[in-house]
Amino acid sequence: QTSTDEPVGMGWTSPEVTSTTLDGLWAAMVDNARNPQKFMDVSDVTVADRPDFIARSMTINPMQWHAEEHIYANERTGEVIYRLVDADTKQETKDERVIAV
């Protein structure tokens, strides 16, 4: 929900962040995309820069599940979009997560 109580897709919002700047928050979002092991229980992380996105793969340890993602970071719009990649076809699926500030 937003401050006007309008639904935000199937997601959620956080309370207002007041302990950092917008630049600091953006840097943390990019750090999370590039270094997921600092923020969650994952291993075998690989990150590669592609022309329009970051390609990331990792094993999510609690489920022993190998995840592949394409990550689109757009500082102008304040969005980081994570799109799952099908392990067999190597194509992006319809599933995505969006983190926006």
PDB file of N, CA and C in Angstrom:
ATOM      1  N   GLN A   1       0.838  -1.177   0.000  1.00  0.00           N
ATOM      2  CA  GLN A   1       0.000   0.000   0.000  1.00  0.00           C
ATOM      3  C   GLN A   1       0.888   1.248   0.000  1.00  0.00           C
ATOM      4  N   THR A   2       0.399   2.278  -0.619  1.00  0.00           N
ATOM      5  CA  THR A   2       1.116   3.546  -0.616  1.00  0.00           C
ATOM      6  C   THR A   2       0.567   4.405   0.500  1.00  0.00           C
ATOM      7  N   SER A   3       1.135   5.584   0.657  1.00  0.00           N
ATOM      8  CA  SER A   3       0.652   6.467   1.713  1.00  0.00           C
ATOM      9  C   SER A   3      -0.796   6.883   1.477  1.00  0.00           C
ATOM     10  N   THR A   4      -1.293   6.723   0.249  1.00  0.00           N
ATOM     11  CA  THR A   4      -2.695   7.028  -0.038  1.00  0.00           C
ATOM     12  C   THR A   4      -3.563   5.778   0.045  1.00  0.00           C
ATOM     13  N   ASP A   5      -3.002   4.688   0.546  1.00  0.00           N
ATOM     14  CA  ASP A   5      -3.695   3.413   0.713  1.00  0.00           C
ATOM     15  C   ASP A   5      -4.150   2.791  -0.595  1.00  0.00           C
ATOM     16  N   GLU A   6      -3.454   3.090  -1.688  1.00  0.00           N
ATOM     17  CA  GLU A   6      -3.736   2.441  -2.959  1.00  0.00           C
ATOM     18  C   GLU A   6      -2.890   1.173  -3.047  1.00  0.00           C
ATOM     19  N   PRO A   7      -3.462   0.076  -3.571  1.00  0.00           N
ATOM     20  CA  PRO A   7      -2.677  -1.161  -3.706  1.00  0.00           C
ATOM     21  C   PRO A   7      -1.457  -0.970  -4.604  1.00  0.00           C
ATOM     22  N   VAL A   8      -0.398  -1.697  -4.278  1.00  0.00           N
ATOM     23  CA  VAL A   8       0.823  -1.685  -5.079  1.00  0.00           C
ATOM     24  C   VAL A   8       1.021  -3.101  -5.593  1.00  0.00           C
ATOM     25  N   GLY A   9       0.391  -3.417  -6.716  1.00  0.00           N
ATOM     26  CA  GLY A   9       0.527  -4.756  -7.291  1.00  0.00           C
ATOM     27  C   GLY A   9       0.267  -5.828  -6.250  1.00  0.00           C
ATOM     28  N   MET A  10       1.150  -6.846  -6.257  1.00  0.00           N
ATOM     29  CA  MET A  10       1.053  -7.919  -5.269  1.00  0.00           C
ATOM     30  C   MET A  10       2.123  -7.740  -4.202  1.00  0.00           C
ATOM     31  N   GLY A  11       2.702  -6.560  -4.124  1.00  0.00           N
ATOM     32  CA  GLY A  11       3.847  -6.337  -3.266  1.00  0.00           C
ATOM     33  C   GLY A  11       3.526  -5.652  -1.961  1.00  0.00           C
ATOM     34  N   TRP A  12       4.546  -5.037  -1.427  1.00  0.00           N
ATOM     35  CA  TRP A  12       4.429  -4.345  -0.159  1.00  0.00           C
ATOM     36  C   TRP A  12       5.327  -3.119  -0.190  1.00  0.00           C
ATOM     37  N   THR A  13       5.128  -2.249   0.761  1.00  0.00           N
ATOM     38  CA  THR A  13       5.967  -1.064   0.893  1.00  0.00           C
ATOM     39  C   THR A  13       6.565  -1.051   2.283  1.00  0.00           C
ATOM     40  N   SER A  14       7.576  -0.209   2.451  1.00  0.00           N
ATOM     41  CA  SER A  14       8.208  -0.073   3.759  1.00  0.00           C
ATOM     42  C   SER A  14       7.876   1.305   4.316  1.00  0.00           C
ATOM     43  N   PRO A  15       8.102   1.475   5.599  1.00  0.00           N
ATOM     44  CA  PRO A  15       7.986   2.828   6.144  1.00  0.00           C
ATOM     45  C   PRO A  15       9.023   3.729   5.466  1.00  0.00           C
ATOM     46  N   GLU A  16       8.815   5.021   5.552  1.00  0.00           N
ATOM     47  CA  GLU A  16       9.745   5.966   4.955  1.00  0.00           C
ATOM     48  C   GLU A  16      11.150   5.773   5.517  1.00  0.00           C
ATOM     49  N   VAL A  17      12.133   5.744   4.628  1.00  0.00           N
ATOM     50  CA  VAL A  17      13.530   5.605   5.032  1.00  0.00           C
ATOM     51  C   VAL A  17      14.086   7.008   5.273  1.00  0.00           C
ATOM     52  N   THR A  18      14.560   7.244   6.491  1.00  0.00           N
ATOM     53  CA  THR A  18      15.055   8.583   6.838  1.00  0.00           C
ATOM     54  C   THR A  18      16.514   8.583   7.281  1.00  0.00           C
ATOM     55  N   SER A  19      17.142   7.408   7.329  1.00  0.00           N
ATOM     56  CA  SER A  19      18.495   7.319   7.883  1.00  0.00           C
ATOM     57  C   SER A  19      19.587   7.336   6.820  1.00  0.00           C
ATOM     58  N   THR A  20      19.234   7.592   5.565  1.00  0.00           N
ATOM     59  CA  THR A  20      20.227   7.654   4.503  1.00  0.00           C
ATOM     60  C   THR A  20      19.722   8.566   3.400  1.00  0.00           C
ATOM     61  N   THR A  21      20.585   8.846   2.452  1.00  0.00           N
ATOM     62  CA  THR A  21      20.195   9.657   1.298  1.00  0.00           C
ATOM     63  C   THR A  21      19.660   8.751   0.195  1.00  0.00           C
ATOM     64  N   LEU A  22      19.072   9.343  -0.811  1.00  0.00           N
ATOM     65  CA  LEU A  22      18.622   8.572  -1.967  1.00  0.00           C
ATOM     66  C   LEU A  22      19.803   7.893  -2.650  1.00  0.00           C
ATOM     67  N   ASP A  23      20.936   8.601  -2.738  1.00  0.00           N
ATOM     68  CA  ASP A  23      22.138   8.000  -3.327  1.00  0.00           C
ATOM     69  C   ASP A  23      22.613   6.806  -2.509  1.00  0.00           C
ATOM     70  N   GLY A  24      22.554   6.912  -1.198  1.00  0.00           N
ATOM     71  CA  GLY A  24      22.954   5.800  -0.337  1.00  0.00           C
ATOM     72  C   GLY A  24      22.034   4.607  -0.474  1.00  0.00           C
ATOM     73  N   LEU A  25      20.740   4.881  -0.588  1.00  0.00           N
ATOM     74  CA  LEU A  25      19.772   3.801  -0.764  1.00  0.00           C
ATOM     75  C   LEU A  25      19.980   3.119  -2.111  1.00  0.00           C
ATOM     76  N   TRP A  26      20.227   3.903  -3.159  1.00  0.00           N
ATOM     77  CA  TRP A  26      20.480   3.326  -4.484  1.00  0.00           C
ATOM     78  C   TRP A  26      21.745   2.461  -4.460  1.00  0.00           C
ATOM     79  N   ALA A  27      22.799   2.943  -3.813  1.00  0.00           N
ATOM     80  CA  ALA A  27      24.043   2.176  -3.725  1.00  0.00           C
ATOM     81  C   ALA A  27      23.805   0.841  -3.022  1.00  0.00           C
ATOM     82  N   ALA A  28      22.969   0.837  -1.981  1.00  0.00           N
ATOM     83  CA  ALA A  28      22.658  -0.410  -1.269  1.00  0.00           C
ATOM     84  C   ALA A  28      21.870  -1.369  -2.154  1.00  0.00           C
ATOM     85  N   MET A  29      20.956  -0.851  -2.969  1.00  0.00           N
ATOM     86  CA  MET A  29      20.176  -1.697  -3.868  1.00  0.00           C
ATOM     87  C   MET A  29      21.073  -2.353  -4.920  1.00  0.00           C
ATOM     88  N   VAL A  30      22.014  -1.584  -5.463  1.00  0.00           N
ATOM     89  CA  VAL A  30      22.935  -2.138  -6.459  1.00  0.00           C
ATOM     90  C   VAL A  30      23.878  -3.142  -5.789  1.00  0.00           C
ATOM     91  N   ASP A  31      24.330  -2.846  -4.575  1.00  0.00           N
ATOM     92  CA  ASP A  31      25.194  -3.776  -3.844  1.00  0.00           C
ATOM     93  C   ASP A  31      24.465  -5.096  -3.606  1.00  0.00           C
ATOM     94  N   ASN A  32      23.185  -5.029  -3.279  1.00  0.00           N
ATOM     95  CA  ASN A  32      22.394  -6.244  -3.082  1.00  0.00           C
ATOM     96  C   ASN A  32      22.312  -7.059  -4.367  1.00  0.00           C
ATOM     97  N   ALA A  33      22.172  -6.394  -5.507  1.00  0.00           N
ATOM     98  CA  ALA A  33      22.098  -7.112  -6.786  1.00  0.00           C
ATOM     99  C   ALA A  33      23.427  -7.783  -7.117  1.00  0.00           C
ATOM    100  N   ARG A  34      24.516  -7.104  -6.844  1.00  0.00           N
ATOM    101  CA  ARG A  34      25.843  -7.614  -7.214  1.00  0.00           C
ATOM    102  C   ARG A  34      26.461  -8.555  -6.179  1.00  0.00           C
ATOM    103  N   ASN A  35      26.037  -8.442  -4.933  1.00  0.00           N
ATOM    104  CA  ASN A  35      26.632  -9.222  -3.837  1.00  0.00           C
ATOM    105  C   ASN A  35      25.549  -9.828  -2.949  1.00  0.00           C
ATOM    106  N   PRO A  36      24.720 -10.702  -3.481  1.00  0.00           N
ATOM    107  CA  PRO A  36      23.598 -11.222  -2.689  1.00  0.00           C
ATOM    108  C   PRO A  36      24.036 -11.990  -1.446  1.00  0.00           C
ATOM    109  N   GLN A  37      25.242 -12.543  -1.472  1.00  0.00           N
ATOM    110  CA  GLN A  37      25.735 -13.306  -0.323  1.00  0.00           C
ATOM    111  C   GLN A  37      25.891 -12.440   0.923  1.00  0.00           C
ATOM    112  N   LYS A  38      25.951 -11.125   0.773  1.00  0.00           N
ATOM    113  CA  LYS A  38      26.033 -10.225   1.915  1.00  0.00           C
ATOM    114  C   LYS A  38      24.676 -10.046   2.587  1.00  0.00           C
ATOM    115  N   PHE A  39      23.595 -10.430   1.897  1.00  0.00           N
ATOM    116  CA  PHE A  39      22.257 -10.138   2.377  1.00  0.00           C
ATOM    117  C   PHE A  39      21.385 -11.367   2.605  1.00  0.00           C
ATOM    118  N   MET A  40      21.765 -12.507   2.020  1.00  0.00           N
ATOM    119  CA  MET A  40      20.957 -13.710   2.170  1.00  0.00           C
ATOM    120  C   MET A  40      21.834 -14.956   2.106  1.00  0.00           C
ATOM    121  N   ASP A  41      21.246 -16.074   2.486  1.00  0.00           N
ATOM    122  CA  ASP A  41      21.973 -17.343   2.574  1.00  0.00           C
ATOM    123  C   ASP A  41      22.051 -17.991   1.193  1.00  0.00           C
ATOM    124  N   VAL A  42      23.080 -17.586   0.424  1.00  0.00           N
ATOM    125  CA  VAL A  42      23.291 -18.115  -0.917  1.00  0.00           C
ATOM    126  C   VAL A  42      24.757 -18.489  -1.096  1.00  0.00           C
ATOM    127  N   SER A  43      25.037 -19.294  -2.120  1.00  0.00           N
ATOM    128  CA  SER A  43      26.417 -19.678  -2.436  1.00  0.00           C
ATOM    129  C   SER A  43      26.556 -19.804  -3.949  1.00  0.00           C
ATOM    130  N   ASP A  44      27.781 -20.058  -4.391  1.00  0.00           N
ATOM    131  CA  ASP A  44      28.063 -20.241  -5.818  1.00  0.00           C
ATOM    132  C   ASP A  44      27.533 -19.080  -6.658  1.00  0.00           C
ATOM    133  N   VAL A  45      27.743 -17.870  -6.172  1.00  0.00           N
ATOM    134  CA  VAL A  45      27.238 -16.674  -6.849  1.00  0.00           C
ATOM    135  C   VAL A  45      28.137 -16.311  -8.027  1.00  0.00           C
ATOM    136  N   THR A  46      27.530 -16.061  -9.170  1.00  0.00           N
ATOM    137  CA  THR A  46      28.247 -15.493 -10.312  1.00  0.00           C
ATOM    138  C   THR A  46      27.452 -14.290 -10.798  1.00  0.00           C
ATOM    139  N   VAL A  47      28.182 -13.237 -11.124  1.00  0.00           N
ATOM    140  CA  VAL A  47      27.573 -12.000 -11.617  1.00  0.00           C
ATOM    141  C   VAL A  47      28.353 -11.568 -12.846  1.00  0.00           C
ATOM    142  N   ALA A  48      27.626 -11.257 -13.914  1.00  0.00           N
ATOM    143  CA  ALA A  48      28.278 -10.821 -15.149  1.00  0.00           C
ATOM    144  C   ALA A  48      27.522  -9.628 -15.727  1.00  0.00           C
ATOM    145  N   ASP A  49      28.269  -8.615 -16.129  1.00  0.00           N
ATOM    146  CA  ASP A  49      27.653  -7.457 -16.769  1.00  0.00           C
ATOM    147  C   ASP A  49      27.357  -7.783 -18.222  1.00  0.00           C
ATOM    148  N   ARG A  50      26.134  -7.521 -18.626  1.00  0.00           N
ATOM    149  CA  ARG A  50      25.702  -7.663 -20.010  1.00  0.00           C
ATOM    150  C   ARG A  50      25.347  -6.258 -20.516  1.00  0.00           C
ATOM    151  N   PRO A  51      25.144  -6.100 -21.827  1.00  0.00           N
ATOM    152  CA  PRO A  51      24.879  -4.750 -22.351  1.00  0.00           C
ATOM    153  C   PRO A  51      23.709  -4.021 -21.678  1.00  0.00           C
ATOM    154  N   ASP A  52      22.612  -4.719 -21.377  1.00  0.00           N
ATOM    155  CA  ASP A  52      21.437  -4.048 -20.816  1.00  0.00           C
ATOM    156  C   ASP A  52      21.042  -4.502 -19.420  1.00  0.00           C
ATOM    157  N   PHE A  53      21.763  -5.466 -18.865  1.00  0.00           N
ATOM    158  CA  PHE A  53      21.362  -6.021 -17.575  1.00  0.00           C
ATOM    159  C   PHE A  53      22.550  -6.702 -16.907  1.00  0.00           C
ATOM    160  N   ILE A  54      22.326  -7.122 -15.671  1.00  0.00           N
ATOM    161  CA  ILE A  54      23.291  -7.921 -14.921  1.00  0.00           C
ATOM    162  C   ILE A  54      22.764  -9.349 -14.930  1.00  0.00           C
ATOM    163  N   ALA A  55      23.587 -10.306 -15.338  1.00  0.00           N
ATOM    164  CA  ALA A  55      23.208 -11.718 -15.273  1.00  0.00           C
ATOM    165  C   ALA A  55      23.751 -12.274 -13.964  1.00  0.00           C
ATOM    166  N   ARG A  56      22.865 -12.893 -13.183  1.00  0.00           N
ATOM    167  CA  ARG A  56      23.278 -13.412 -11.875  1.00  0.00           C
ATOM    168  C   ARG A  56      22.763 -14.827 -11.713  1.00  0.00           C
ATOM    169  N   SER A  57      23.618 -15.698 -11.189  1.00  0.00           N
ATOM    170  CA  SER A  57      23.174 -17.039 -10.812  1.00  0.00           C
ATOM    171  C   SER A  57      23.699 -17.329  -9.420  1.00  0.00           C
ATOM    172  N   MET A  58      22.969 -18.176  -8.703  1.00  0.00           N
ATOM    173  CA  MET A  58      23.347 -18.490  -7.328  1.00  0.00           C
ATOM    174  C   MET A  58      22.538 -19.682  -6.857  1.00  0.00           C
ATOM    175  N   THR A  59      23.047 -20.323  -5.826  1.00  0.00           N
ATOM    176  CA  THR A  59      22.300 -21.383  -5.163  1.00  0.00           C
ATOM    177  C   THR A  59      21.688 -20.792  -3.907  1.00  0.00           C
ATOM    178  N   ILE A  60      20.387 -20.938  -3.761  1.00  0.00           N
ATOM    179  CA  ILE A  60      19.690 -20.481  -2.555  1.00  0.00           C
ATOM    180  C   ILE A  60      19.760 -21.641  -1.573  1.00  0.00           C
ATOM    181  N   ASN A  61      20.626 -21.495  -0.577  1.00  0.00           N
ATOM    182  CA  ASN A  61      20.996 -22.611   0.295  1.00  0.00           C
ATOM    183  C   ASN A  61      19.850 -23.271   1.045  1.00  0.00           C
ATOM    184  N   PRO A  62      18.919 -22.539   1.664  1.00  0.00           N
ATOM    185  CA  PRO A  62      17.869 -23.244   2.419  1.00  0.00           C
ATOM    186  C   PRO A  62      17.051 -24.219   1.573  1.00  0.00           C
ATOM    187  N   MET A  63      16.900 -23.917   0.276  1.00  0.00           N
ATOM    188  CA  MET A  63      16.118 -24.793  -0.607  1.00  0.00           C
ATOM    189  C   MET A  63      16.998 -25.609  -1.533  1.00  0.00           C
ATOM    190  N   GLN A  64      18.324 -25.341  -1.525  1.00  0.00           N
ATOM    191  CA  GLN A  64      19.247 -25.974  -2.467  1.00  0.00           C
ATOM    192  C   GLN A  64      18.728 -25.831  -3.892  1.00  0.00           C
ATOM    193  N   TRP A  65      18.293 -24.617  -4.229  1.00  0.00           N
ATOM    194  CA  TRP A  65      17.721 -24.308  -5.538  1.00  0.00           C
ATOM    195  C   TRP A  65      18.651 -23.367  -6.277  1.00  0.00           C
ATOM    196  N   HIS A  66      18.968 -23.702  -7.516  1.00  0.00           N
ATOM    197  CA  HIS A  66      19.830 -22.857  -8.337  1.00  0.00           C
ATOM    198  C   HIS A  66      18.958 -21.848  -9.078  1.00  0.00           C
ATOM    199  N   ALA A  67      19.209 -20.570  -8.846  1.00  0.00           N
ATOM    200  CA  ALA A  67      18.425 -19.506  -9.471  1.00  0.00           C
ATOM    201  C   ALA A  67      19.280 -18.739 -10.458  1.00  0.00           C
ATOM    202  N   GLU A  68      18.697 -18.422 -11.603  1.00  0.00           N
ATOM    203  CA  GLU A  68      19.331 -17.555 -12.583  1.00  0.00           C
ATOM    204  C   GLU A  68      18.405 -16.378 -12.807  1.00  0.00           C
ATOM    205  N   GLU A  69      19.000 -15.173 -12.836  1.00  0.00           N
ATOM    206  CA  GLU A  69      18.208 -13.956 -12.976  1.00  0.00           C
ATOM    207  C   GLU A  69      18.885 -12.984 -13.923  1.00  0.00           C
ATOM    208  N   HIS A  70      18.070 -12.158 -14.543  1.00  0.00           N
ATOM    209  CA  HIS A  70      18.543 -10.966 -15.234  1.00  0.00           C
ATOM    210  C   HIS A  70      18.063  -9.794 -14.404  1.00  0.00           C
ATOM    211  N   ILE A  71      18.981  -8.882 -14.102  1.00  0.00           N
ATOM    212  CA  ILE A  71      18.666  -7.764 -13.226  1.00  0.00           C
ATOM    213  C   ILE A  71      18.839  -6.471 -14.013  1.00  0.00           C
ATOM    214  N   TYR A  72      17.782  -5.671 -14.031  1.00  0.00           N
ATOM    215  CA  TYR A  72      17.786  -4.398 -14.739  1.00  0.00           C
ATOM    216  C   TYR A  72      17.756  -3.283 -13.699  1.00  0.00           C
ATOM    217  N   ALA A  73      18.804  -2.483 -13.645  1.00  0.00           N
ATOM    218  CA  ALA A  73      18.894  -1.389 -12.681  1.00  0.00           C
ATOM    219  C   ALA A  73      18.798  -0.068 -13.437  1.00  0.00           C
ATOM    220  N   ASN A  74      17.784   0.717 -13.121  1.00  0.00           N
ATOM    221  CA  ASN A  74      17.568   1.993 -13.789  1.00  0.00           C
ATOM    222  C   ASN A  74      17.554   3.096 -12.734  1.00  0.00           C
ATOM    223  N   GLU A  75      18.685   3.758 -12.591  1.00  0.00           N
ATOM    224  CA  GLU A  75      18.793   4.791 -11.559  1.00  0.00           C
ATOM    225  C   GLU A  75      17.845   5.956 -11.825  1.00  0.00           C
ATOM    226  N   ARG A  76      17.607   6.269 -13.080  1.00  0.00           N
ATOM    227  CA  ARG A  76      16.720   7.386 -13.422  1.00  0.00           C
ATOM    228  C   ARG A  76      15.312   7.161 -12.889  1.00  0.00           C
ATOM    229  N   THR A  77      14.795   5.926 -13.012  1.00  0.00           N
ATOM    230  CA  THR A  77      13.454   5.621 -12.519  1.00  0.00           C
ATOM    231  C   THR A  77      13.465   5.112 -11.081  1.00  0.00           C
ATOM    232  N   GLY A  78      14.659   4.824 -10.547  1.00  0.00           N
ATOM    233  CA  GLY A  78      14.766   4.328  -9.180  1.00  0.00           C
ATOM    234  C   GLY A  78      14.284   2.898  -9.021  1.00  0.00           C
ATOM    235  N   GLU A  79      14.416   2.095 -10.074  1.00  0.00           N
ATOM    236  CA  GLU A  79      13.934   0.719 -10.032  1.00  0.00           C
ATOM    237  C   GLU A  79      15.049  -0.288 -10.283  1.00  0.00           C
ATOM    238  N   VAL A  80      14.978  -1.389  -9.553  1.00  0.00           N
ATOM    239  CA  VAL A  80      15.789  -2.567  -9.844  1.00  0.00           C
ATOM    240  C   VAL A  80      14.789  -3.690 -10.086  1.00  0.00           C
ATOM    241  N   ILE A  81      14.846  -4.280 -11.282  1.00  0.00           N
ATOM    242  CA  ILE A  81      13.902  -5.322 -11.673  1.00  0.00           C
ATOM    243  C   ILE A  81      14.661  -6.640 -11.805  1.00  0.00           C
ATOM    244  N   TYR A  82      14.204  -7.652 -11.078  1.00  0.00           N
ATOM    245  CA  TYR A  82      14.792  -8.990 -11.093  1.00  0.00           C
ATOM    246  C   TYR A  82      13.861  -9.900 -11.885  1.00  0.00           C
ATOM    247  N   ARG A  83      14.362 -10.489 -12.976  1.00  0.00           N
ATOM    248  CA  ARG A  83      13.558 -11.411 -13.778  1.00  0.00           C
ATOM    249  C   ARG A  83      14.192 -12.795 -13.745  1.00  0.00           C
ATOM    250  N   LEU A  84      13.398 -13.791 -13.362  1.00  0.00           N
ATOM    251  CA  LEU A  84      13.885 -15.172 -13.343  1.00  0.00           C
ATOM    252  C   LEU A  84      14.138 -15.656 -14.768  1.00  0.00           C
ATOM    253  N   VAL A  85      15.159 -16.512 -14.910  1.00  0.00           N
ATOM    254  CA  VAL A  85      15.510 -17.103 -16.190  1.00  0.00           C
ATOM    255  C   VAL A  85      15.254 -18.604 -16.096  1.00  0.00           C
ATOM    256  N   ASP A  86      14.548 -19.149 -17.082  1.00  0.00           N
ATOM    257  CA  ASP A  86      14.278 -20.578 -17.123  1.00  0.00           C
ATOM    258  C   ASP A  86      15.588 -21.329 -17.327  1.00  0.00           C
ATOM    259  N   ALA A  87      15.855 -22.306 -16.484  1.00  0.00           N
ATOM    260  CA  ALA A  87      17.123 -23.041 -16.533  1.00  0.00           C
ATOM    261  C   ALA A  87      17.296 -23.827 -17.831  1.00  0.00           C
ATOM    262  N   ASP A  88      16.205 -24.278 -18.415  1.00  0.00           N
ATOM    263  CA  ASP A  88      16.294 -25.083 -19.637  1.00  0.00           C
ATOM    264  C   ASP A  88      16.388 -24.231 -20.900  1.00  0.00           C
ATOM    265  N   THR A  89      15.511 -23.236 -21.004  1.00  0.00           N
ATOM    266  CA  THR A  89      15.454 -22.428 -22.231  1.00  0.00           C
ATOM    267  C   THR A  89      16.376 -21.219 -22.198  1.00  0.00           C
ATOM    268  N   LYS A  90      16.812 -20.837 -20.992  1.00  0.00           N
ATOM    269  CA  LYS A  90      17.636 -19.638 -20.780  1.00  0.00           C
ATOM    270  C   LYS A  90      16.895 -18.358 -21.169  1.00  0.00           C
ATOM    271  N   GLN A  91      15.569 -18.437 -21.222  1.00  0.00           N
ATOM    272  CA  GLN A  91      14.730 -17.280 -21.522  1.00  0.00           C
ATOM    273  C   GLN A  91      14.156 -16.731 -20.213  1.00  0.00           C
ATOM    274  N   GLU A  92      13.905 -15.426 -20.175  1.00  0.00           N
ATOM    275  CA  GLU A  92      13.270 -14.838 -19.010  1.00  0.00           C
ATOM    276  C   GLU A  92      11.848 -15.367 -18.882  1.00  0.00           C
ATOM    277  N   THR A  93      11.444 -15.625 -17.641  1.00  0.00           N
ATOM    278  CA  THR A  93      10.073 -16.052 -17.377  1.00  0.00           C
ATOM    279  C   THR A  93       9.212 -14.808 -17.161  1.00  0.00           C
ATOM    280  N   LYS A  94       7.936 -15.027 -16.898  1.00  0.00           N
ATOM    281  CA  LYS A  94       7.029 -13.902 -16.637  1.00  0.00           C
ATOM    282  C   LYS A  94       7.157 -13.404 -15.202  1.00  0.00           C
ATOM    283  N   ASP A  95       7.872 -14.137 -14.361  1.00  0.00           N
ATOM    284  CA  ASP A  95       8.014 -13.751 -12.956  1.00  0.00           C
ATOM    285  C   ASP A  95       9.074 -12.661 -12.813  1.00  0.00           C
ATOM    286  N   GLU A  96       8.744 -11.626 -12.068  1.00  0.00           N
ATOM    287  CA  GLU A  96       9.727 -10.582 -11.781  1.00  0.00           C
ATOM    288  C   GLU A  96       9.434  -9.963 -10.428  1.00  0.00           C
ATOM    289  N   ARG A  97      10.485  -9.419  -9.823  1.00  0.00           N
ATOM    290  CA  ARG A  97      10.397  -8.649  -8.597  1.00  0.00           C
ATOM    291  C   ARG A  97      10.887  -7.254  -8.916  1.00  0.00           C
ATOM    292  N   VAL A  98      10.218  -6.264  -8.398  1.00  0.00           N
ATOM    293  CA  VAL A  98      10.619  -4.882  -8.624  1.00  0.00           C
ATOM    294  C   VAL A  98      10.852  -4.224  -7.272  1.00  0.00           C
ATOM    295  N   ILE A  99      12.019  -3.623  -7.134  1.00  0.00           N
ATOM    296  CA  ILE A  99      12.303  -2.805  -5.952  1.00  0.00           C
ATOM    297  C   ILE A  99      12.431  -1.377  -6.470  1.00  0.00           C
ATOM    298  N   ALA A 100      11.614  -0.501  -5.932  1.00  0.00           N
ATOM    299  CA  ALA A 100      11.586   0.880  -6.422  1.00  0.00           C
ATOM    300  C   ALA A 100      11.663   1.859  -5.254  1.00  0.00           C
ATOM    301  N   VAL A 101      12.355   2.949  -5.516  1.00  0.00           N
ATOM    302  CA  VAL A 101      12.413   4.040  -4.527  1.00  0.00           C
ATOM    303  C   VAL A 101      11.916   5.311  -5.172  1.00  0.00           C
TER     304      VAL A 101
END
